[in-house]
Coordinates of C-alpha atoms in Angstrom, one line a residue:
M1 CA -21.4 -23.4 -8.8
F2 CA -18.4 -25.6 -9.9
S3 CA -17.1 -25.6 -6.3
F4 CA -20.1 -27.8 -5.3
L5 CA -19.3 -30.4 -8.0
N6 CA -16.8 -33.2 -8.5
W7 CA -15.6 -32.7 -12.1
N8 CA -12.4 -33.5 -14.0
G9 CA -13.5 -31.5 -17.1
F10 CA -14.4 -34.6 -19.2
A11 CA -16.6 -37.0 -17.3
P12 CA -20.1 -35.9 -16.2
A13 CA -20.0 -33.8 -13.1
T14 CA -21.4 -35.2 -9.9
P15 CA -22.8 -33.2 -6.9
A16 CA -20.2 -32.8 -4.1
G17 CA -22.2 -30.6 -1.7
V18 CA -19.7 -28.8 0.6
T19 CA -17.1 -31.6 0.6
N20 CA -14.7 -29.6 -1.5
Y21 CA -14.8 -26.9 1.2
T22 CA -14.5 -29.2 4.2
A23 CA -11.6 -31.0 2.5
L24 CA -9.7 -27.7 2.4
A25 CA -9.6 -27.5 6.2
T26 CA -7.6 -30.8 6.3
D27 CA -5.5 -30.3 3.2
P28 CA -1.9 -29.7 4.3
I29 CA -0.9 -28.2 0.9
F30 CA -3.9 -25.8 1.0
L31 CA -3.0 -24.7 4.6
T32 CA 0.6 -24.1 3.5
A33 CA -0.6 -22.1 0.5
L34 CA -2.9 -20.1 2.8
K35 CA 0.0 -19.4 5.2
N36 CA 2.3 -18.4 2.4
T37 CA -0.4 -16.2 0.9
A38 CA -0.8 -14.4 4.2
I39 CA 3.0 -13.9 4.4
W40 CA 2.9 -12.6 0.8
V41 CA 0.1 -10.1 1.5
V42 CA 1.8 -8.8 4.6
L43 CA 5.3 -8.5 3.2
F44 CA 4.6 -7.7 -0.4
G45 CA 1.7 -5.5 0.5
G46 CA 3.4 -3.7 3.3
I47 CA 6.7 -3.1 1.6
S48 CA 5.0 -2.0 -1.6
F49 CA 2.9 0.5 0.3
L50 CA 5.7 2.0 2.4
G51 CA 8.3 1.8 -0.4
G52 CA 6.0 3.3 -3.0
L53 CA 5.0 6.1 -0.6
G54 CA 8.6 6.7 0.4
V55 CA 10.0 7.1 -3.1
A56 CA 6.9 9.2 -4.1
L57 CA 7.7 11.6 -1.2
L58 CA 11.4 11.6 -2.3
F59 CA 10.7 12.2 -6.0
Q60 CA 7.6 14.3 -6.0
S61 CA 9.3 17.6 -6.7
E62 CA 10.5 18.6 -10.2
R63 CA 14.2 18.9 -9.3
R64 CA 16.7 18.2 -12.1
G65 CA 17.2 14.5 -12.7
V66 CA 14.1 13.4 -10.7
G67 CA 12.3 12.4 -13.8
L68 CA 15.1 10.0 -14.7
Y69 CA 14.8 8.3 -11.3
R70 CA 11.0 8.1 -11.6
T71 CA 11.3 6.5 -15.0
A72 CA 13.9 4.0 -13.7
L73 CA 11.6 3.0 -10.9
F74 CA 8.5 2.7 -13.1
L75 CA 10.3 0.9 -15.9
P76 CA 9.9 -2.6 -14.5
I77 CA 6.1 -2.3 -14.9
V78 CA 6.5 -2.4 -18.7
F79 CA 8.0 -5.9 -18.5
S80 CA 5.7 -8.9 -18.4
L81 CA 5.8 -10.9 -15.2
V82 CA 7.4 -13.8 -17.0
V83 CA 10.3 -11.6 -18.2
T84 CA 10.6 -10.2 -14.6
A85 CA 10.7 -13.8 -13.3
L86 CA 13.5 -14.7 -15.8
I87 CA 15.6 -11.7 -14.8
W88 CA 15.3 -12.4 -11.1
D89 CA 15.7 -16.2 -11.6
T90 CA 19.1 -15.4 -13.2
F91 CA 19.9 -13.0 -10.3
F92 CA 19.2 -15.7 -7.7
Q93 CA 20.8 -18.7 -9.4
P94 CA 23.7 -20.5 -7.6
N95 CA 26.1 -19.0 -10.1
G96 CA 24.0 -15.9 -10.6
I97 CA 24.6 -12.2 -10.1
L98 CA 23.9 -12.2 -6.3
N99 CA 26.2 -15.0 -5.4
T100 CA 28.9 -13.8 -7.8
F101 CA 28.8 -10.4 -6.1
L102 CA 29.0 -11.9 -2.6
N103 CA 32.0 -14.0 -3.6
A104 CA 33.6 -11.0 -5.2
V105 CA 33.4 -8.9 -2.0
G106 CA 34.6 -11.8 0.2
L107 CA 31.3 -12.8 1.7
H108 CA 31.6 -16.5 0.6
S109 CA 29.6 -17.8 3.6
W110 CA 26.6 -15.6 2.5
T111 CA 26.2 -17.4 -0.8
H112 CA 23.1 -19.5 -1.0
V113 CA 20.8 -21.5 -3.2
W114 CA 18.1 -18.9 -2.8
L115 CA 15.4 -20.4 -4.9
G116 CA 16.3 -24.0 -3.9
D117 CA 16.0 -23.6 -0.1
P118 CA 12.5 -23.7 1.3
N119 CA 13.5 -21.2 4.0
T120 CA 14.5 -18.5 1.5
A121 CA 12.6 -19.2 -1.7
L122 CA 9.4 -17.4 -0.8
Y123 CA 11.3 -14.3 0.2
A124 CA 13.4 -14.3 -2.9
V125 CA 10.2 -14.3 -5.1
I126 CA 8.7 -11.5 -3.0
V127 CA 11.8 -9.4 -3.7
A128 CA 11.3 -10.0 -7.4
A129 CA 7.6 -9.1 -7.2
L130 CA 8.4 -5.9 -5.2
W131 CA 10.8 -4.7 -8.0
R132 CA 7.8 -4.4 -10.2
E133 CA 5.2 -3.2 -7.8
I134 CA 6.9 -0.3 -5.9
G135 CA 7.2 1.8 -9.1
Y136 CA 3.5 1.4 -9.8
V137 CA 2.5 2.4 -6.3
M138 CA 4.9 5.3 -6.5
V139 CA 3.1 6.7 -9.5
L140 CA -0.3 6.5 -7.7
F141 CA 1.1 8.3 -4.7
I142 CA 2.8 11.0 -6.7
A143 CA -0.5 11.7 -8.4
G144 CA -2.1 12.2 -5.0
L145 CA 0.7 14.4 -3.7
K146 CA 0.5 16.6 -6.8
A147 CA -3.2 17.2 -6.0
I148 CA -2.4 18.7 -2.5
D149 CA -2.6 22.5 -2.5
P150 CA 0.9 23.8 -1.8
A151 CA -0.7 26.7 0.1
V152 CA -2.0 24.3 2.7
L153 CA 1.5 22.9 3.3
E154 CA 3.0 26.4 3.4
A155 CA 0.3 27.5 5.9
A156 CA 1.2 24.6 8.2
R157 CA 4.9 25.4 7.9
V158 CA 4.3 29.1 8.8
D159 CA 2.2 27.9 11.8
G160 CA 5.3 26.1 13.1
A161 CA 4.5 22.5 12.0
G162 CA 7.7 20.5 11.4
A163 CA 8.2 18.1 8.5
F164 CA 6.8 15.1 10.4
Q165 CA 3.8 17.0 11.7
R166 CA 3.1 18.3 8.1
F167 CA 3.3 14.7 6.9
F168 CA 1.1 13.1 9.5
F169 CA -1.5 15.8 9.9
V170 CA -1.6 17.4 6.5
V171 CA -0.3 15.1 3.8
L172 CA -1.7 11.7 5.0
P173 CA -5.2 13.0 5.5
Q174 CA -5.1 14.5 2.0
L175 CA -4.0 11.1 0.6
R176 CA -6.9 9.2 2.0
N177 CA -8.7 8.6 -1.3
V178 CA -5.4 7.6 -3.0
T179 CA -4.5 5.4 -0.2
L180 CA -7.8 3.6 -0.6
V181 CA -7.0 2.9 -4.2
V182 CA -3.5 1.8 -3.4
V183 CA -4.5 -0.6 -0.7
S184 CA -7.2 -2.1 -3.0
V185 CA -4.7 -2.5 -5.8
I186 CA -2.0 -4.1 -3.6
V187 CA -4.5 -6.5 -2.0
I188 CA -5.8 -7.6 -5.3
D189 CA -2.3 -7.9 -6.8
S190 CA -1.2 -9.9 -3.7
L191 CA -4.0 -12.4 -3.9
R192 CA -3.8 -12.9 -7.7
S193 CA 0.0 -13.2 -7.8
F194 CA 0.7 -16.2 -9.9
D195 CA 2.9 -15.7 -13.0
I196 CA 6.1 -14.6 -11.3
V197 CA 5.8 -17.4 -8.7
W198 CA 5.0 -20.1 -11.2
A199 CA 7.8 -19.0 -13.6
M200 CA 10.4 -18.8 -10.8
T201 CA 9.6 -21.8 -8.6
G202 CA 6.4 -23.5 -9.7
G203 CA 5.3 -23.3 -6.1
G204 CA 8.3 -25.3 -4.9
P205 CA 10.6 -26.4 -3.4
F206 CA 8.3 -28.6 -1.3
H207 CA 5.4 -26.2 -1.7
S208 CA 7.4 -23.5 0.2
T209 CA 6.3 -20.9 -2.4
E210 CA 2.9 -22.3 -3.0
L211 CA 0.2 -19.6 -3.0
L212 CA -3.5 -20.0 -3.2
S213 CA -3.3 -18.9 -6.8
T214 CA -0.6 -21.5 -7.8
Y215 CA -2.4 -24.3 -5.9
M216 CA -5.6 -23.4 -7.6
F217 CA -3.9 -23.6 -11.0
S218 CA -2.1 -26.9 -10.4
T219 CA -5.3 -28.4 -8.9
A220 CA -7.3 -27.4 -11.9
F221 CA -4.9 -28.2 -14.8
Q222 CA -2.5 -30.8 -13.4
T223 CA -4.7 -33.0 -11.2
R224 CA -7.9 -31.8 -13.0
A225 CA -10.0 -31.5 -9.9
L226 CA -11.9 -28.5 -11.2
G227 CA -14.5 -28.5 -8.4
Y228 CA -11.8 -28.4 -5.8
A229 CA -9.9 -25.7 -7.7
S230 CA -13.1 -23.7 -7.9
A231 CA -13.5 -23.9 -4.1
I232 CA -9.9 -22.5 -3.7
A233 CA -10.9 -19.7 -6.2
V234 CA -13.9 -18.8 -4.0
V235 CA -11.6 -18.6 -0.9
I236 CA -9.3 -16.2 -2.8
F237 CA -12.3 -14.1 -3.7
V238 CA -13.7 -14.0 -0.2
L239 CA -10.4 -13.1 1.3
A240 CA -9.9 -10.2 -1.2
L241 CA -13.4 -9.0 -0.6
A242 CA -13.1 -9.2 3.2
V243 CA -9.8 -7.2 3.3
I244 CA -11.1 -4.5 1.0
I245 CA -14.4 -4.2 2.7
S246 CA -12.8 -4.0 6.2
Y247 CA -10.5 -1.2 4.9
L248 CA -13.4 0.6 3.3
V249 CA -15.4 0.5 6.5
R250 CA -12.4 1.8 8.5
A251 CA -11.7 4.6 6.0
L252 CA -15.3 5.7 5.9
S253 CA -15.6 5.8 9.7
E254 CA -12.4 7.8 9.9
E255 CA -13.7 10.2 7.3
K256 CA -17.0 10.7 9.2
E257 CA -15.1 11.3 12.5
S258 CA -12.9 13.9 10.8

């Protein structure tokens, strides 16, 4: 309802009709935030999914020492996003760990102002967010892998199925329900990503790391355009709903076909 109003939080609200929504279409900062959010969903979501699945397959067995690696990968999830941001902000500083390492190994030309360059800032923040997300996705996939009957995999192996065939035709179909949960979690996490971006860059430099969530926050609490911020919030909700519903429809249709 607030998205159809002009309101700064203090003065009486006035009706705005759909002007808040039409203004979004010509707002360059909103369009930049929308583009950055799409990049975030694709890169953060895709790498989280593939990385989490990869390490889950690697560490699903109960070999000696595997538990230590699992714990190390899951450990970042216990840190708050602000703490994670502080760690990675130190890592990417001009005199931080990354540039110090590059100088130490003679790669002086590779040093960079990672968070100060509009061309690299968004990708640096995505790396920081991935550090926290991959371990969480790994745990979800390991739970799904543990539920697969070993007899099914053994039967496929006896029938002559290779490792790739067992993965694509036995393991992946068995992970359908877990995959649905993982995709939903990743999409929601992608679209609500705020803390780590705000703590590391505040949406800068020059809006190069501006996401819909950070733009909504700054619009609501810095420029105090609460109606406009509400319209951005509605866009975020619709995008999340559209992605999840489209994946649900596809997953259900594939299940019926199988």
